[in-house]
Short mmCIF file of C-alpha atoms and ligand atoms in Angstrom, two decimals:
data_model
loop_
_atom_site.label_atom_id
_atom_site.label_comp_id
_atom_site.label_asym_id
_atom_site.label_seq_id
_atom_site.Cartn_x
_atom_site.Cartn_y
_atom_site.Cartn_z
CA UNK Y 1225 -1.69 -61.73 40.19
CA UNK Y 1226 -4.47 -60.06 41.79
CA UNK Y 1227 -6.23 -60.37 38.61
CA UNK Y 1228 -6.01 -64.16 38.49
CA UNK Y 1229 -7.06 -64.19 41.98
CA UNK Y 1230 -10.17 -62.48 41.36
CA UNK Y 1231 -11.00 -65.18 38.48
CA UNK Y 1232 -10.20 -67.67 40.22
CA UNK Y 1233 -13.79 -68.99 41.22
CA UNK Y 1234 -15.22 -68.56 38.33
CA UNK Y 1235 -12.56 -70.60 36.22
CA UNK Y 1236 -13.98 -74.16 35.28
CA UNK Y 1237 -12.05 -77.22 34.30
CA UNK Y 1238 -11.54 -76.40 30.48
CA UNK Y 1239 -13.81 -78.94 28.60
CA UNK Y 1240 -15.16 -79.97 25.19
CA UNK Y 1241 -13.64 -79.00 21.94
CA UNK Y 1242 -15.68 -76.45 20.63
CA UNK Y 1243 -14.93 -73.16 23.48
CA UNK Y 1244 -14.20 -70.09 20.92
CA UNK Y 1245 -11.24 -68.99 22.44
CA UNK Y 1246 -9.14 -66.70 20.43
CA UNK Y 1247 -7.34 -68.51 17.86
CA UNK Y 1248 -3.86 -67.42 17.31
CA UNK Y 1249 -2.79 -65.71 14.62
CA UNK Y 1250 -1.62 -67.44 11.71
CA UNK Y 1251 1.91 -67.02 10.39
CA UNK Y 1252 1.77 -63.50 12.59
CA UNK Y 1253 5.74 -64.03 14.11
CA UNK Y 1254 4.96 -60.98 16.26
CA UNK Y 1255 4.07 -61.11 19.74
CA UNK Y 1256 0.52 -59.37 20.71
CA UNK Y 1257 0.50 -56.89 23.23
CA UNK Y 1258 -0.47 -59.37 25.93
CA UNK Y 1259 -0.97 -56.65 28.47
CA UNK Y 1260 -4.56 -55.44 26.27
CA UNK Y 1261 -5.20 -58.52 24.57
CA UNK Y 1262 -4.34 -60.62 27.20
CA UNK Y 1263 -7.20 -59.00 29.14
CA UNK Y 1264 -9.85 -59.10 26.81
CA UNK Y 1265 -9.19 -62.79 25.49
CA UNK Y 1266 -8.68 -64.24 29.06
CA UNK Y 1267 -12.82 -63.15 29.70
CA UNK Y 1268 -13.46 -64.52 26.47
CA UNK Y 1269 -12.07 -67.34 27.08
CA UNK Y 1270 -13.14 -68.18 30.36
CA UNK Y 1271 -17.07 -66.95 29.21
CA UNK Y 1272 -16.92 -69.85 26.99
CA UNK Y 1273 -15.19 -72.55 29.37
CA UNK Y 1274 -17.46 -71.91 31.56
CA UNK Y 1275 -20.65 -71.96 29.37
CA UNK Y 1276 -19.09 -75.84 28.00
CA UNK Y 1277 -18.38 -76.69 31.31
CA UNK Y 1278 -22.10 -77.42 32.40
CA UNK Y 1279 -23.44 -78.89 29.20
CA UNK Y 1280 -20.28 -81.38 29.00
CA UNK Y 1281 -20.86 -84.71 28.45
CA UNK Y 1282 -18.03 -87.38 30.09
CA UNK Y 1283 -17.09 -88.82 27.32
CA UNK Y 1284 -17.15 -86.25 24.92
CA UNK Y 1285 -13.39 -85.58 23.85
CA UNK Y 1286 -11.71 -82.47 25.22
CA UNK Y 1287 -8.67 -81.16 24.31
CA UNK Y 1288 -6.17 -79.72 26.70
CA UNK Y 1289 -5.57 -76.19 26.67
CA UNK Y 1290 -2.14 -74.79 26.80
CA UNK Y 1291 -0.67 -71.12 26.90
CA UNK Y 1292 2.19 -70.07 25.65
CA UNK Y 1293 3.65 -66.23 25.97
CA UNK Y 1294 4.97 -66.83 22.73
CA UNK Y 1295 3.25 -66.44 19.30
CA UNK Y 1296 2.89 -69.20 16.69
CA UNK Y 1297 6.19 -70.67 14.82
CA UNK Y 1298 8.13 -69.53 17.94
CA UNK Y 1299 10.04 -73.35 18.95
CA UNK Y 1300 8.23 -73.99 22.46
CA UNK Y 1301 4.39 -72.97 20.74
CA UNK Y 1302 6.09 -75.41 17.73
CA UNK Y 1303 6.87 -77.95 20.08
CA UNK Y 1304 3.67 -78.03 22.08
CA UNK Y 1305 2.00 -78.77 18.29
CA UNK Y 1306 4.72 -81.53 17.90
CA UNK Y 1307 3.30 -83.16 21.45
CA UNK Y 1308 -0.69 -82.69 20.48
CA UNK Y 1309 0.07 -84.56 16.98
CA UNK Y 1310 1.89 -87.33 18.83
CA UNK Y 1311 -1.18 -87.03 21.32
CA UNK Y 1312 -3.46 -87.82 18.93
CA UNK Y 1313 -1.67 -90.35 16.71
CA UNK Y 1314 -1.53 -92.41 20.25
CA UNK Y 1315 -5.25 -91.53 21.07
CA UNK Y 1316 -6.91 -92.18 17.68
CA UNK Y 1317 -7.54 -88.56 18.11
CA UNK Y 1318 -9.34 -88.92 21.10
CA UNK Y 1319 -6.99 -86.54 22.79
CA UNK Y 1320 -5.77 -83.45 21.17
CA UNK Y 1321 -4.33 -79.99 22.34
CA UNK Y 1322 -5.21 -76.59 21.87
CA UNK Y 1323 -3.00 -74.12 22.11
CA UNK Y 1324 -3.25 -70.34 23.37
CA UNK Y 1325 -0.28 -68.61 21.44
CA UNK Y 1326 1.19 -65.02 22.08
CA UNK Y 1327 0.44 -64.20 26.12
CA UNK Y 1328 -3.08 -64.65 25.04
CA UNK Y 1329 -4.08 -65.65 28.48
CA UNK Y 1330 -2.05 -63.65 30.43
CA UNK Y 1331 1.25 -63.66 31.76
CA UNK Y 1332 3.26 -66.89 32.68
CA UNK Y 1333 2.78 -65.85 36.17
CA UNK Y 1334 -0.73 -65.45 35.72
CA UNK Y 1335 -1.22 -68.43 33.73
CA UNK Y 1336 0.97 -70.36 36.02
CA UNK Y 1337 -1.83 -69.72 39.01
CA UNK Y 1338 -4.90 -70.61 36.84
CA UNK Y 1339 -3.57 -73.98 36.42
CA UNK Y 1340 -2.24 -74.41 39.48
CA UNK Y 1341 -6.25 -74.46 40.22
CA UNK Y 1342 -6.91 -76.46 37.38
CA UNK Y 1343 -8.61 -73.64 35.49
CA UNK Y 1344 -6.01 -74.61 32.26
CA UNK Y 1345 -4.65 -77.86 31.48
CA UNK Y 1346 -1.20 -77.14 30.29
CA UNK Y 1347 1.42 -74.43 30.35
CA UNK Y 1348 4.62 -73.92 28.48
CA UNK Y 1349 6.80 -71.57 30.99
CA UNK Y 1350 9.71 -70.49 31.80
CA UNK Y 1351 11.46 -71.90 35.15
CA UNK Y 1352 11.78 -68.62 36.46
CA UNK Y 1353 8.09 -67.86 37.56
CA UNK Y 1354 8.32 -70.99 39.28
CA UNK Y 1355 11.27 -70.35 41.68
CA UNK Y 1356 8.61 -68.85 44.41
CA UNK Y 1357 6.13 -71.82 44.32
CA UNK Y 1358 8.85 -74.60 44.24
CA UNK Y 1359 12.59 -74.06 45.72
CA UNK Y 1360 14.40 -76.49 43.15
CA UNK Y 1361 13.22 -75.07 39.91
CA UNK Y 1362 15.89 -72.26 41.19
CA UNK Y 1363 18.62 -74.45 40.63
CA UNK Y 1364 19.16 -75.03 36.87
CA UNK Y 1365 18.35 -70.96 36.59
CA UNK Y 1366 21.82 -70.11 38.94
CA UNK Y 1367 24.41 -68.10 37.32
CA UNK Y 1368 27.18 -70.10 35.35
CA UNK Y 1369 25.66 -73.14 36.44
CA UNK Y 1370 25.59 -74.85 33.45
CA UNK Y 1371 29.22 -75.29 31.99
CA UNK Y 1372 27.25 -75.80 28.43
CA UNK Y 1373 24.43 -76.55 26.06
CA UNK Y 1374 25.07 -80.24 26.59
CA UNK Y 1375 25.81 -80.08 30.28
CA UNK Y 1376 22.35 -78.46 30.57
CA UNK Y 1377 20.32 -81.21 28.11
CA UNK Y 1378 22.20 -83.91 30.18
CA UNK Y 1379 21.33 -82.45 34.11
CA UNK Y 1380 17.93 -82.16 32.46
CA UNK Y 1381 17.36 -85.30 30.86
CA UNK Y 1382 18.57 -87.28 33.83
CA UNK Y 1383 17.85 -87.14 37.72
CA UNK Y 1384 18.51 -83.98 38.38
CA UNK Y 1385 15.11 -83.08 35.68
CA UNK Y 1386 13.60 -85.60 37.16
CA UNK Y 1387 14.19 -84.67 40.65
CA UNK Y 1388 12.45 -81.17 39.29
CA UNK Y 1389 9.41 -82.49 37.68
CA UNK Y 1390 8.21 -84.62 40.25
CA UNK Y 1391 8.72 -81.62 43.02
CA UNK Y 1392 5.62 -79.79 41.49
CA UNK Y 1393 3.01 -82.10 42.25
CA UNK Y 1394 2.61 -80.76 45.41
CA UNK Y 1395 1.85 -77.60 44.37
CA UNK Y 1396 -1.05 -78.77 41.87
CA UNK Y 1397 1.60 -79.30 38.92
CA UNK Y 1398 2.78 -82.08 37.13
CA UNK Y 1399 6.27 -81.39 35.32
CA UNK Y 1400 5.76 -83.52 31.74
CA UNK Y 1401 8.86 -82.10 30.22
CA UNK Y 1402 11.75 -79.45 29.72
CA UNK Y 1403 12.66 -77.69 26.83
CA UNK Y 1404 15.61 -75.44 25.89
CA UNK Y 1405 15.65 -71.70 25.98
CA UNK Y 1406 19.75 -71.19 25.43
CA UNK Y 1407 21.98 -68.85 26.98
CA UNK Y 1408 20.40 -65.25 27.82
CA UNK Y 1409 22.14 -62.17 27.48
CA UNK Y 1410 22.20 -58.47 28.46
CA UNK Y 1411 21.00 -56.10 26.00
CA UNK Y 1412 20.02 -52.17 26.69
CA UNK Y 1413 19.40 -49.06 24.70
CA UNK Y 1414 22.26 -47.33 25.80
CA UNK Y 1415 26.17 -48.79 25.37
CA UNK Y 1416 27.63 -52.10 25.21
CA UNK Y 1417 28.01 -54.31 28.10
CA UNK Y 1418 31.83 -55.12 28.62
CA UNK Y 1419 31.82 -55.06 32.53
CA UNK Y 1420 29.32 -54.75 35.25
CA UNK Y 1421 30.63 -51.13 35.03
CA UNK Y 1422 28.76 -50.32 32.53
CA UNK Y 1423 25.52 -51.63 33.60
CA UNK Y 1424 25.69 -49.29 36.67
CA UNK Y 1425 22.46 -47.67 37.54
CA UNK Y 1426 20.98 -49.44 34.34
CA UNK Y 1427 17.13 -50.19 34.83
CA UNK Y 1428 16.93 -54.02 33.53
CA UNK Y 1429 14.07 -55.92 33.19
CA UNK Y 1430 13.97 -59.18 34.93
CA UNK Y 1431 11.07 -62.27 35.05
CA UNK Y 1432 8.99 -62.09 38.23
CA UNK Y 1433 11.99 -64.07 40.30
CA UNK Y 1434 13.34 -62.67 43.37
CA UNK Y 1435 16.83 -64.71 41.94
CA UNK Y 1436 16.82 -62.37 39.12
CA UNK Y 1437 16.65 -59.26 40.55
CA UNK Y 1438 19.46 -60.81 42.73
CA UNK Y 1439 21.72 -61.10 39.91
CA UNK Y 1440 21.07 -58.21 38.40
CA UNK Y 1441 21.36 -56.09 41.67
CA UNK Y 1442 24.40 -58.17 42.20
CA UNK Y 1443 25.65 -56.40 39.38
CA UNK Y 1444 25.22 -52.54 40.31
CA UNK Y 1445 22.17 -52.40 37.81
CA UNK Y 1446 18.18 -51.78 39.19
CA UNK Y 1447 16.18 -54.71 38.45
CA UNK Y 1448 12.73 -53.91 37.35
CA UNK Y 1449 10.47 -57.30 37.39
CA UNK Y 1450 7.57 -57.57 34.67
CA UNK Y 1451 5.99 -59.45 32.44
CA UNK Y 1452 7.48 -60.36 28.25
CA UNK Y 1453 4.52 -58.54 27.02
CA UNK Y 1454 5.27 -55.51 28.55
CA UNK Y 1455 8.93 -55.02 27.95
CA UNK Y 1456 8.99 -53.83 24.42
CA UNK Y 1457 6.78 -50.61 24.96
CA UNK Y 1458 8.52 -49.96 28.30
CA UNK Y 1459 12.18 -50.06 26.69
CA UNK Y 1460 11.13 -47.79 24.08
CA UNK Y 1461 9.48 -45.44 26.16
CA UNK Y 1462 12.73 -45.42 28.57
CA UNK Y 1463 10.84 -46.73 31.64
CA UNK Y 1464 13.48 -49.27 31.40
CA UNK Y 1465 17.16 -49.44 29.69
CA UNK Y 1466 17.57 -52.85 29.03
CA UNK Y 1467 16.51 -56.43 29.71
CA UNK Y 1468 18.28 -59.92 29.08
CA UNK Y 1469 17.16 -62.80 27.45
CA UNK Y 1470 18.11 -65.43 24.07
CA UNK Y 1471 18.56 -64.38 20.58
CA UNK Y 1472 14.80 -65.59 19.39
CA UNK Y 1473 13.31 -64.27 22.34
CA UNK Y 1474 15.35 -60.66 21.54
CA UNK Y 1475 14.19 -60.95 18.29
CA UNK Y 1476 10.95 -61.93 18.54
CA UNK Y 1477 9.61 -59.55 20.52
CA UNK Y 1478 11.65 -56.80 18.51
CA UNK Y 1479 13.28 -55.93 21.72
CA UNK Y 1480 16.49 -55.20 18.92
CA UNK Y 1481 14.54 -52.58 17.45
CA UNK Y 1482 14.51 -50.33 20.77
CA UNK Y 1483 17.95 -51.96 22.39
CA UNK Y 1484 19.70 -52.62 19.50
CA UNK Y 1485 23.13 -53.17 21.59
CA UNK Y 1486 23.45 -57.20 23.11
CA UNK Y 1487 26.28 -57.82 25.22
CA UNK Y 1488 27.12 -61.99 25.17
CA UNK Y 1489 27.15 -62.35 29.02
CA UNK Y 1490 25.66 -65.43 28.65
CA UNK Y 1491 25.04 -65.85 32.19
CA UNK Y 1492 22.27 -68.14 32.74
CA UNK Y 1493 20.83 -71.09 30.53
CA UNK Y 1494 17.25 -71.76 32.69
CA UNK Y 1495 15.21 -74.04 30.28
CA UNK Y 1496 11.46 -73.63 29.69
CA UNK Y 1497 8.87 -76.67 30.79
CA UNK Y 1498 5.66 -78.13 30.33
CA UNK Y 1499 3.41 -78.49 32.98
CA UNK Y 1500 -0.13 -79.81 33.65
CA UNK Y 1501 -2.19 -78.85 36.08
CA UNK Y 1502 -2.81 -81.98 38.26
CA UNK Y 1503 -6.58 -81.28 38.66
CA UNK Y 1504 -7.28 -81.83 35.00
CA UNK Y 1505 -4.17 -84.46 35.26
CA UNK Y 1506 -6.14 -86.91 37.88
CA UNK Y 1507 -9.64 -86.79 35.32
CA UNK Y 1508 -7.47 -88.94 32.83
CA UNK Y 1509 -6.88 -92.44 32.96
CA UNK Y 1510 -3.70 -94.13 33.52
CA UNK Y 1511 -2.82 -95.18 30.37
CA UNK Y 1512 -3.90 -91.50 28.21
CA UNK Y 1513 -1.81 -89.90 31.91
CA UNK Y 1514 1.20 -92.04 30.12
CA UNK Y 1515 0.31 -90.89 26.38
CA UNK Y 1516 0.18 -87.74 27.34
CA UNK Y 1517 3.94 -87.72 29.41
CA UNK Y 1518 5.51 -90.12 26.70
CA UNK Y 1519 3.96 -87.23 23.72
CA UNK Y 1520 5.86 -84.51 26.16
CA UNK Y 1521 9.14 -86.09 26.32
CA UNK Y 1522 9.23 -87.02 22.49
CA UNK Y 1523 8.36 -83.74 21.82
CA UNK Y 1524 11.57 -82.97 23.63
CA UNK Y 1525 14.16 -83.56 20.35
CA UNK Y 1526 12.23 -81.78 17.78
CA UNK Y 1527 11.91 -78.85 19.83
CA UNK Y 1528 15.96 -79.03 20.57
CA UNK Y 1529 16.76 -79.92 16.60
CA UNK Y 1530 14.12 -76.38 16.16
CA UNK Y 1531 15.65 -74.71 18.57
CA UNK Y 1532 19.07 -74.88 17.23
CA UNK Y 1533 17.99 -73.74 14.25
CA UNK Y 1534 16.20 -70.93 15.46
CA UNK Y 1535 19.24 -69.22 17.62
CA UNK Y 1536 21.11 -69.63 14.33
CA UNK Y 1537 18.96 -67.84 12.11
CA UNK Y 1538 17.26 -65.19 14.79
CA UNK Y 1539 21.35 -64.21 15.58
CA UNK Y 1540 22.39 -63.60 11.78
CA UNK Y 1541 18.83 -62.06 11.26
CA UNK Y 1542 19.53 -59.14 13.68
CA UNK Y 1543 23.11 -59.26 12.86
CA UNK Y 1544 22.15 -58.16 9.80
CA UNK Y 1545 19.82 -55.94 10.72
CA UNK Y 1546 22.65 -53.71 11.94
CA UNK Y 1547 22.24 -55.34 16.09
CA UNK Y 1548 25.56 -54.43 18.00
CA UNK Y 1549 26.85 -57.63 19.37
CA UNK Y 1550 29.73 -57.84 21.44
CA UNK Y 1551 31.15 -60.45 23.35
CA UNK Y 1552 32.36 -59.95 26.57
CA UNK Y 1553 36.44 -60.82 26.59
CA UNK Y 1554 36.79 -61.14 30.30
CA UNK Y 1555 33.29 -62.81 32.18
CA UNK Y 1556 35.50 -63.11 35.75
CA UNK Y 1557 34.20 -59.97 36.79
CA UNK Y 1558 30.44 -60.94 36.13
CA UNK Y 1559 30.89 -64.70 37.59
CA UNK Y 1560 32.50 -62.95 40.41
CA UNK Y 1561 29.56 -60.93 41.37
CA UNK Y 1562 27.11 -63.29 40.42
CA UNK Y 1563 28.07 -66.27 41.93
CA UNK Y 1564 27.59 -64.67 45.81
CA UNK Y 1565 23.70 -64.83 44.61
CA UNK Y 1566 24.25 -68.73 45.00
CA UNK Y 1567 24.25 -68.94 48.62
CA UNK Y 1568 21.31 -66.50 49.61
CA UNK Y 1569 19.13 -68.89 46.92
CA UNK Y 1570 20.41 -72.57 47.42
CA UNK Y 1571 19.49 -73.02 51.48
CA UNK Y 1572 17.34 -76.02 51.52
CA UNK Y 1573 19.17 -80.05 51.42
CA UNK Y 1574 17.89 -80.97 48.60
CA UNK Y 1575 18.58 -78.15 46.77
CA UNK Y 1576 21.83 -78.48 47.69
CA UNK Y 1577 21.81 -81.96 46.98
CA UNK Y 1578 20.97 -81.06 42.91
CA UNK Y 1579 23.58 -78.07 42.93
CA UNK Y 1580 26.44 -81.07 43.61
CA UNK Y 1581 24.55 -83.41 41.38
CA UNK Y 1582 24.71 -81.32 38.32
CA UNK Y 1583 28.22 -80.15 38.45
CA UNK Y 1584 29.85 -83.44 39.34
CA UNK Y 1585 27.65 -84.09 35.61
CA UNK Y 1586 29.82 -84.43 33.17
CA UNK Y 1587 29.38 -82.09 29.94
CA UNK Y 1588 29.46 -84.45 27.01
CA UNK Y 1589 25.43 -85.72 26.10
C1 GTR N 2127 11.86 -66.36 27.17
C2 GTR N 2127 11.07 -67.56 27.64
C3 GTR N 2127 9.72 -67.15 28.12
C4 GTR N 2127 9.81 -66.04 29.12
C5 GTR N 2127 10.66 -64.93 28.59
C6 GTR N 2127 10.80 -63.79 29.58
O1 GTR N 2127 13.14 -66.74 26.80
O2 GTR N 2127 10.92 -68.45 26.57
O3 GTR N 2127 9.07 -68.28 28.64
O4 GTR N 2127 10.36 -66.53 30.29
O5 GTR N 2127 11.92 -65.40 28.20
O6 GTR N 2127 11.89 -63.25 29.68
O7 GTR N 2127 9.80 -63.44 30.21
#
């Protein structure tokens, strides 16, 4: 944070097509180190923005740039290509978007700040890093809230999503669209997970959300908040026992490798979303402002059909790498102590409001 602070006046509206920002890595499924590269790229990048910036003619095309903690082929970075290629079929190519795989930029917290100022167009997050600049994006990442994969598409597809997208734009964000990130899970280095017993005195790694280190406090476990690019060295160098997340995200970052045991707790199914920053959001015109939304939201079924796809094959991939699934026979004990975390997090109306209008939401789609 401090670090995006410090950049902060000296990040320009992104402009023009030609900025040599690091391009991602081709066909490379691993995820960089964002922690080092993340640093160097970020100057790089904003060098070059910033040289563009003053020599940038008006109506010289400009792609948006987007970040993306994940590296290329990963759904959301594959669904954010799906979006520029409707972009530009709608545009004539006139608008296009260019995207900053693999935590090049920084973390989503970070990232989430510099386009908050409107120093980057677009950002593919999760909801988490959001739940301390806007209240309601803590509702669809509660505990158990979601009763199922199509319960969650359907709160998120009607009001309720809406209701969530349109509470950013106060805070310099415009919500163009959410996409799925499945149930996440406990894994660790140590046992498997069959009740919150067994987590005690655990040190898990959680997203940078005060609600997550709730539930996993809530839990007898220590909650240790950092960033996805960090986690892998820190599990296997024991500063932390475990962390929780979905199968590709487990996978992809070869979190199996160092916590090869993942316990099906399957306790909270917060989607991912787009945002734009509303600074570089207000310099379009009303009808590319629609292109740009209507690219978003079609981008929305290719990235589910991918996604679906993906939890499939990243589960029997690590199954078969010798991973030590189990599923958890009784949750009751988990729900039980999980569930408390509801009331210390849902305080304002309208959240309230959304917690009642999502489970009176039926489940089929
Ligand atoms: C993933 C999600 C990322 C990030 C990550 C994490 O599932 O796609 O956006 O939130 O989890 O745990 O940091």
């Amino acid at each position: 944070m401090a670090e995006a602070r410090r950049d902060r006046s000296a990040i320009p509206i992104a402009c023009a097509g030609a900025v040599n920002g690091p391009a991602p890595t081709q066909g490379d499924k691993r995820p960089k180190p964002a922690v080092l590269v993340g640093a160097v790229d970020r100057r790089a990048f904003l060098a070059g923005a910033a040289a563009l910036a003053a020599g940038c003619g008006r109506d010289q095309p400009r792609p948006l740039f987007s970040s993306d903690t994940h590296p290329d082929g990963y759904p959301t970075v594959e669904a954010v290509k799906e979006m520029a290629r409707l972009l530009r079929a709608r545009t004539g190519g006139r608008l296009d978007v260019k995207i900053f795989a693999g935590g090049q930029l920084g973390s989503e917290r970070d990232t989430l700040e510099i386009a908050t100022f409107g120093g980057l167009d677009m950002n593919r997050v999760n909801l988490a890093p959001l739940n301390s600049i806007e209240p309601l994006t803590t509702i669809p990442s509660l505990p158990f809230l979601f009763r199922s994969t199509a319960h969650m598409r359907r709160a998120l597809d009607g009001a309720p999503g809406e209701a969530i997208l349109a509470a950013l734009e106060p805070h310099g964000l415009i919500g163009l669209c959410f996409y799925d990130s499945g149930e996440r899970s406990f894994y660790n280095t140590k046992r498997p997970i069959h009740t919150p017993q067994d987590m005690r005195g655990m040190k898990i790694r959680v997203q940078n959300s005060d609600l997550y280190v709730a539930m996993v406090r809530a839990l007898g476990a220590d909650a240790t908040p950092m960033s996805l690019g960090e986690v892998y060295q820190s599990l296997v160098q024991g500063v932390i026992d475990g962390a929780e997340n979905n199968w590709p995200s487990y996978e992809s970052g070869r979190h199996y490798e160092a916590a090869p045991y993942y316990s099906l707790t399957r306790h909270v199914m917060a989607p991912e979303i787009l945002v734009m920053s509303k600074a570089r959001w207000e310099k379009l015109s009303a009808p590319d402002r629609e292109a740009v939304r209507g690219a978003a939201r079609e981008s929305v079924p290719f990235m589910r059909a991918l996604w679906d796809r993906r939890v499939e094959e990243s589960r029997a991939r690590l199954l078969a790498e010798g991973v030590k699934a189990n599923e958890v026979d009784d949750l009751a004990p988990f729900v039980e102590r999980m569930r408390p975390v509801w009331s210390r997090f849902v305080v304002t109306d309208a959240q309230k409001r959304l917690v009642r209008m999502i489970e009176e939401m039926a489940d089929d789609a």
